[in-house]
Amino acid sequence: MTIHKVLLVDDEDDIRTIGQVSLSRVGGWQTVLASSGADALTKAAAERPDLILLDVMMPGMDGPTTLARLRAQEATAATPVIFMTAKIQKQEMARYLELGAVGVIGKPFNPLTLPADIKKLLPST
């Protein structure tokens, strides 16, 4: 899978800023930012990213709910989603994969290795 554009969804400004720098400068990918689940649904449909990095815990619509809504939209039904979360115990990670995520990246993430960590989770990148 080739990545050109990534949608990063997180309610924390710092995470979005660091993530954007990592994804664009280290990964060389165009990065679109969303600050909420609702924002993610709109931007994902309009921007058609190759991948969505999705925070699990957000106010309003959390990550799992956002993922379910993304899967219900024709434009994003097949877009790979990787959850980002500080909660990375085995049972939680298994639940995220059962919900349809292709992987989970722990927070805080390393900005220098984030693109490589993403590639490891995606098939044939």
N, CA and C of each residue as an Amber inpcrd file, in Angstrom:
protein
   375
   0.8380000  -1.1920000   0.0000000   0.0000000   0.0000000   0.0000000
   0.8760000   1.2460000   0.0000000   0.5610000   2.1670000  -0.8840000
   1.3050000   3.4180000  -0.9590000   0.5200000   4.5170000  -0.2580000
   1.2170000   5.2750000   0.5660000   0.5810000   6.3660000   1.2920000
   1.0130000   7.6950000   0.6880000   0.0390000   8.5190000   0.3650000
   0.3010000   9.8780000  -0.0890000  -0.2790000  10.9010000   0.8820000
  -1.4630000  10.5560000   1.4190000  -2.1770000  11.5030000   2.2840000
  -2.6750000  10.7950000   3.5330000  -2.4420000  11.4380000   4.6910000
  -2.8630000  10.8880000   5.9760000  -3.7660000  11.9010000   6.6830000
  -4.8570000  11.4170000   7.2490000  -5.7180000  12.2330000   8.0940000
  -5.3740000  11.8920000   9.5420000  -4.9360000  12.8810000  10.2930000
  -4.6010000  12.7200000  11.7100000  -5.7120000  13.3470000  12.5390000
  -6.3510000  12.5330000  13.3710000  -7.4880000  12.9790000  14.1790000
  -7.1100000  12.9090000  15.6530000  -7.0330000  14.0610000  16.3070000
  -6.7200000  14.1100000  17.7360000  -7.2510000  15.4100000  18.2960000
  -7.7930000  15.3480000  19.5090000  -8.3510000  16.5640000  20.1180000
  -7.2820000  17.4330000  20.7760000  -6.0460000  16.9540000  20.8800000
  -4.9810000  17.7410000  21.5000000  -4.1410000  18.4550000  20.4420000
  -4.0360000  19.7780000  20.5860000  -3.2740000  20.5870000  19.6310000
  -1.8370000  20.1170000  19.4820000  -1.1820000  19.8170000  20.6130000
   0.2290000  19.4050000  20.5780000   0.4200000  18.1200000  19.7850000
  -0.4720000  17.1760000  19.9750000  -0.3630000  15.8950000  19.2580000
  -0.5290000  16.1330000  17.7610000  -1.5030000  16.9700000  17.3890000
  -1.7030000  17.2610000  15.9620000  -0.4740000  17.9490000  15.3710000
   0.1070000  18.8950000  16.0980000   1.2740000  19.6120000  15.5940000
   2.4720000  18.6820000  15.4260000   2.7840000  17.9160000  16.4600000
   3.9260000  16.9970000  16.3990000   3.6720000  15.9240000  15.3400000
   2.4620000  15.4160000  15.2930000   2.1200000  14.4000000  14.2960000
   2.2580000  14.9130000  12.8800000   1.8010000  16.1390000  12.6540000
   1.9030000  16.7040000  11.3060000   3.3590000  16.8660000  10.8840000
   4.2020000  17.3630000  11.7850000   5.6260000  17.5130000  11.4730000
   6.2260000  16.1460000  11.1450000   5.9260000  15.1500000  11.9620000
   6.4630000  13.8070000  11.7530000   5.9860000  13.2230000  10.4260000
   4.6940000  13.2650000  10.1860000   4.1350000  12.6430000   8.9890000
   4.5780000  13.3490000   7.7130000   4.6680000  14.6780000   7.7520000
   5.0360000  15.4140000   6.5380000   6.5430000  15.4690000   6.3200000
   7.3100000  15.7520000   7.3660000   8.7630000  15.9040000   7.1880000
   9.5020000  14.5750000   7.2060000   9.1550000  13.7010000   8.1270000
   9.8350000  12.4090000   8.2070000   9.2260000  11.4340000   7.1940000
   7.8970000  11.3820000   7.1390000   7.2200000  10.4390000   6.2480000
   7.0820000  10.9170000   4.8180000   7.1180000  12.2330000   4.6180000
   6.9420000  12.7820000   3.2800000   5.5090000  12.7190000   2.7800000
   4.5480000  12.6450000   3.7150000   3.1480000  12.5090000   3.3450000
   2.3980000  13.8230000   3.5360000   1.4390000  14.0670000   2.6590000
   0.5270000  15.1910000   2.8630000  -0.3160000  14.8480000   4.0890000
  -0.4890000  15.8210000   4.9780000  -1.1960000  15.5510000   6.2290000
  -2.3740000  16.5010000   6.3840000  -3.5230000  15.9310000   6.6560000
  -4.7430000  16.6830000   6.9210000  -5.0630000  16.4800000   8.3990000
  -5.4470000  17.5460000   9.0890000  -5.7080000  17.4770000  10.5270000
  -7.1890000  17.6280000  10.8350000  -7.6430000  16.8800000  11.8360000
  -9.0050000  17.0090000  12.3470000  -8.9250000  16.9810000  13.8670000
  -9.7590000  17.8010000  14.5150000  -9.6940000  17.9290000  15.9730000
 -10.8080000  17.1880000  16.7030000 -11.6880000  16.5220000  15.9610000
 -12.7930000  15.7960000  16.5900000 -13.2840000  14.7020000  15.6430000
 -14.1140000  13.8210000  16.1830000 -14.6980000  12.7790000  15.3460000
 -15.5650000  13.3480000  14.2390000 -16.3780000  14.3400000  14.5650000
 -17.2510000  14.9490000  13.5620000 -16.4270000  15.6240000  12.4620000
 -15.3740000  16.3180000  12.8650000 -14.4630000  16.9580000  11.9150000
 -13.8130000  15.8980000  11.0200000 -13.4610000  14.7610000  11.6140000
 -12.8340000  13.6700000  10.8640000 -13.7640000  13.1150000   9.7880000
 -15.0430000  12.9530000  10.1090000 -15.9960000  12.4150000   9.1350000
 -16.0920000  13.3100000   7.9140000 -16.1650000  14.6150000   8.1480000
 -16.2610000  15.5790000   7.0500000 -14.9890000  15.5990000   6.2240000
 -13.8410000  15.7040000   6.9040000 -12.5670000  15.8090000   6.1860000
 -12.2000000  14.5120000   5.4760000 -12.5130000  13.3770000   6.0700000
 -12.1960000  12.1060000   5.4320000 -12.9680000  11.9460000   4.1230000
 -14.2470000  12.3230000   4.1340000 -15.0560000  12.2140000   2.9190000
 -14.5700000  13.1730000   1.8390000 -14.1660000  14.3770000   2.2420000
 -13.7270000  15.3810000   1.2700000 -12.3100000  15.1370000   0.7670000
 -11.4160000  14.7390000   1.6520000  -9.9900000  14.6320000   1.3240000
  -9.5680000  13.2630000   0.7880000 -10.3530000  12.2260000   1.0960000
 -10.0390000  10.8650000   0.6710000  -8.6080000  10.4460000   1.0160000
  -8.2550000  10.4460000   2.3100000  -6.8870000  10.0650000   2.6920000
  -6.6320000   8.5800000   2.4320000  -5.3480000   8.2410000   2.3150000
  -4.9590000   6.8410000   2.1420000  -4.9810000   6.1010000   3.4780000
  -4.8880000   6.8670000   4.5650000  -4.8120000   6.3070000   5.9060000
  -5.3690000   7.3160000   6.9000000  -6.0060000   6.8120000   7.9620000
  -6.4990000   7.6740000   9.0340000  -5.8580000   7.2320000  10.3450000
  -5.1990000   8.1790000  11.0290000  -4.6850000   7.9570000  12.3810000
  -5.7140000   8.5520000  13.3170000  -6.2650000   7.7520000  14.1950000
  -7.4380000   8.1490000  14.9690000  -7.2190000   7.9770000  16.4680000
  -7.3250000   9.0850000  17.1900000  -7.2380000   9.0580000  18.6520000
  -8.4210000   8.2700000  19.1990000  -8.1990000   7.4960000  20.2480000
  -9.2800000   6.7040000  20.8450000 -10.1470000   7.5670000  21.7520000
  -9.5090000   8.3130000  22.6640000 -10.2760000   9.0780000  23.6510000
 -10.3810000  10.5410000  23.2320000 -11.5810000  10.9230000  22.7960000
 -11.8700000  12.3080000  22.4280000 -13.2290000  12.6680000  23.0060000
 -13.4180000  13.9410000  23.3540000 -14.7430000  14.3570000  23.8340000
 -15.7660000  14.2880000  22.7060000 -17.0110000  14.1120000  23.0650000
 -18.0480000  14.0020000  22.0430000 -18.0160000  12.6140000  21.4410000
 -17.5620000  12.5200000  20.2140000 -17.4950000  11.2440000  19.5120000
 -16.0980000  10.6360000  19.6970000 -16.0180000   9.5000000  20.3880000
 -14.7110000   8.8880000  20.6180000 -14.2300000   8.1560000  19.3590000
 -13.0180000   7.6190000  19.4240000 -12.4310000   6.9520000  18.2750000
 -13.2200000   5.7570000  17.7630000 -13.6260000   4.8210000  18.6370000
 -14.4080000   3.6860000  18.1490000 -15.7190000   4.1020000  17.4690000
 -16.3930000   5.0990000  18.0120000 -17.6280000   5.5780000  17.3920000
 -17.3210000   6.2270000  16.0410000 -16.2370000   7.0040000  15.9970000
 -15.8300000   7.6310000  14.7410000 -15.5110000   6.5730000  13.6860000
 -14.8120000   5.5160000  14.0950000 -14.4820000   4.4400000  13.1570000
 -15.7530000   3.8030000  12.5930000 -16.7190000   3.5490000  13.4530000
 -17.9820000   2.9590000  12.9880000 -18.6710000   3.8740000  11.9760000
 -18.6420000   5.1610000  12.2300000 -19.2600000   6.1300000  11.3070000
 -18.4740000   6.2200000   9.9920000 -17.1390000   6.1310000  10.0750000
 -16.3140000   6.1260000   8.8610000 -16.6470000   4.9090000   8.0050000
 -16.8430000   3.7620000   8.6410000 -17.1610000   2.5390000   7.9140000
 -18.5420000   2.6210000   7.2570000 -19.4220000   3.4390000   7.8150000
 -20.7750000   3.5900000   7.2720000 -20.8220000   4.5420000   6.0750000
 -19.7750000   5.3400000   5.8830000 -19.7100000   6.2670000   4.7430000
 -19.0540000   5.5520000   3.5610000 -19.6770000   5.6130000   2.4100000
 -19.1230000   4.9330000   1.2410000 -17.6950000   5.3920000   0.9300000
 -17.4310000   6.6820000   1.0590000 -16.1220000   7.2420000   0.7060000
 -14.9930000   6.7440000   1.6000000 -15.3260000   6.3300000   2.8290000
 -14.2800000   5.9450000   3.7800000 -14.4420000   4.5190000   4.3110000
 -15.3490000   3.7640000   3.7300000 -15.6450000   2.4200000   4.2390000
 -14.4200000   1.5090000   4.2370000 -13.5280000   1.6910000   3.2740000
 -12.3750000   0.7960000   3.1600000 -11.0490000   1.4670000   3.5340000
 -11.0980000   2.7140000   3.9810000  -9.8610000   3.4220000   4.3360000
  -9.2490000   2.8020000   5.5870000  -7.9620000   2.4180000   5.5280000
  -7.3270000   1.8470000   6.7250000  -7.2790000   2.8610000   7.8670000
  -7.5390000   2.3830000   9.0790000  -7.5100000   3.2210000  10.2730000
  -6.5540000   2.5950000  11.2910000  -5.6790000   3.4370000  11.8450000
  -4.8060000   3.0250000  12.9390000  -5.1970000   3.8670000  14.1520000
  -5.5130000   3.1920000  15.2490000  -5.8220000   3.9180000  16.4700000
  -4.5310000   4.3750000  17.1450000  -4.5880000   5.5340000  17.7770000
  -3.4960000   6.0350000  18.6090000  -4.0560000   6.2140000  20.0170000
  -3.3770000   5.6170000  20.9980000  -3.9000000   5.6770000  22.3560000
  -2.8120000   5.3920000  23.3850000  -3.0150000   5.9200000  24.5670000
  -2.1220000   5.6070000  25.6870000  -2.5060000   4.2680000  26.3070000
  -3.7170000   3.8050000  26.0330000  -4.2020000   2.5380000  26.5900000
  -3.8580000   1.4080000  25.6370000  -2.7240000   0.7590000  25.8920000
  -2.2800000  -0.2810000  24.9670000  -2.1180000  -1.6380000  25.6490000
  -3.0140000  -1.9460000  26.6020000  -3.0010000  -3.2810000  27.1870000
  -3.5710000  -4.2690000  26.1590000  -3.2070000  -5.5430000  26.3130000
  -3.5660000  -6.5570000  25.3210000  -5.0540000  -6.5970000  24.9960000
  -5.9060000  -6.6060000  26.0250000  -7.3380000  -6.7330000  25.7650000
  -7.8830000  -5.5080000  25.0420000  -7.3430000  -4.3200000  25.3460000
  -7.7940000  -3.1130000  24.6470000  -7.3390000  -3.1320000  23.1870000
  -6.0820000  -3.5350000  22.9670000  -5.5830000  -3.6070000  21.5920000
  -6.3850000  -4.6240000  20.7840000  -6.7150000  -5.7540000  21.3870000
  -7.5150000  -6.7690000  20.6940000  -8.8860000  -6.2010000  20.3250000
  -9.4760000  -5.4340000  21.2270000 -10.7850000  -4.8280000  20.9590000
 -10.7110000  -3.8610000  19.7810000  -9.6600000  -3.0440000  19.7270000
  -9.5200000  -2.0840000  18.6270000  -9.3810000  -2.7980000  17.2870000
  -8.6540000  -3.9040000  17.2790000  -8.5000000  -4.6720000  16.0380000
  -9.8290000  -5.3220000  15.6500000 -10.5830000  -5.7890000  16.6430000
 -11.9060000  -6.3640000  16.3660000 -12.8560000  -5.3300000  15.7730000
 -12.6840000  -4.0700000  16.1650000 -13.5290000  -2.9940000  15.6370000
 -13.1910000  -2.6600000  14.1850000 -12.0410000  -3.1500000  13.7210000
 -11.6970000  -2.9230000  12.3200000 -10.4490000  -2.0980000  12.0770000
  -9.7450000  -1.7110000  13.1300000  -8.4940000  -0.9770000  12.9400000
  -7.4360000  -1.9380000  12.4030000  -6.5010000  -1.4200000  11.6030000
  -5.4240000  -2.2700000  11.0880000  -4.2720000  -2.3570000  12.0840000
  -4.2950000  -1.4890000  13.0930000  -3.2520000  -1.5150000  14.0990000
  -3.4690000  -0.4570000  15.1570000  -2.5490000  -0.4590000  16.1360000
  -2.6080000   0.4900000  17.2450000  -1.2020000   1.0180000  17.4850000
  -1.0850000   2.3250000  17.6270000   0.1830000   2.9670000  17.9760000
   0.0140000   3.6160000  19.3420000   0.9470000   3.3230000  20.2290000
   0.8800000   3.8660000  21.5810000   1.2580000   5.3360000  21.6310000
   0.6220000   6.0360000  22.5530000   0.9630000   7.4340000  22.8210000
   1.6120000   7.4900000  24.1930000   2.6290000   8.2950000  24.3690000
   3.1870000   9.1860000  23.3500000   3.9860000   8.3930000  22.3150000
   3.8970000   8.8430000  21.0670000   4.6260000   8.1920000  19.9900000
   5.9520000   8.9220000  19.7630000   6.8720000   8.2530000  19.1010000
   8.1590000   8.8570000  18.7650000   8.0170000   9.5010000  17.3840000
   8.1160000  10.8410000  17.2800000   7.9260000  11.5030000  15.9930000
   8.9420000  11.0740000  14.9270000  10.1200000  10.6480000  15.3690000
  11.1410000  10.2500000  14.4000000  10.8680000   8.8760000  13.8030000
  10.1000000   8.0490000  14.5090000   9.8240000   6.6980000  14.0030000
   8.3540000   6.4890000  13.6300000   7.4950000   7.4840000  13.8230000
   6.0630000   7.3050000  13.5580000   5.7840000   6.8000000  12.1380000
   6.3500000   7.4050000  11.0890000   6.0670000   6.8830000   9.7480000
   6.5020000   5.4210000   9.5700000   7.6530000   5.0560000  10.1190000
   8.1110000   3.6630000  10.0330000   7.1820000   2.7450000  10.8200000
   6.7250000   3.2070000  11.9910000   5.7910000   2.4140000  12.8050000
   4.4820000   2.1840000  12.0320000   4.0360000   3.2010000  11.3280000
   2.8120000   3.0870000  10.5190000   3.0190000   2.0630000   9.4060000
   4.1270000   2.1550000   8.7020000   4.4010000   1.2400000   7.5890000
   4.4310000  -0.2140000   8.0430000   4.9200000  -0.4590000   9.2610000
   4.9660000  -1.8280000   9.7860000   3.5570000  -2.4130000   9.9700000
   2.5870000  -1.5480000  10.2210000   1.2250000  -2.0080000  10.4790000
   0.4020000  -2.2170000   9.2020000   0.8550000  -1.6270000   8.1100000
   0.0950000  -1.6890000   6.8620000   0.6130000  -2.8160000   5.9640000
  -0.2580000  -3.4580000   5.2430000   0.1830000  -4.5230000   4.3320000
   0.9690000  -3.9510000   3.1610000   2.0650000  -4.5810000   2.8630000
   2.9090000  -4.2790000   1.6900000   3.1350000  -2.7920000   1.4180000
   3.7290000  -2.0780000   2.3880000   4.1020000  -0.6850000   2.1340000
   5.5880000  -0.6020000   1.9180000
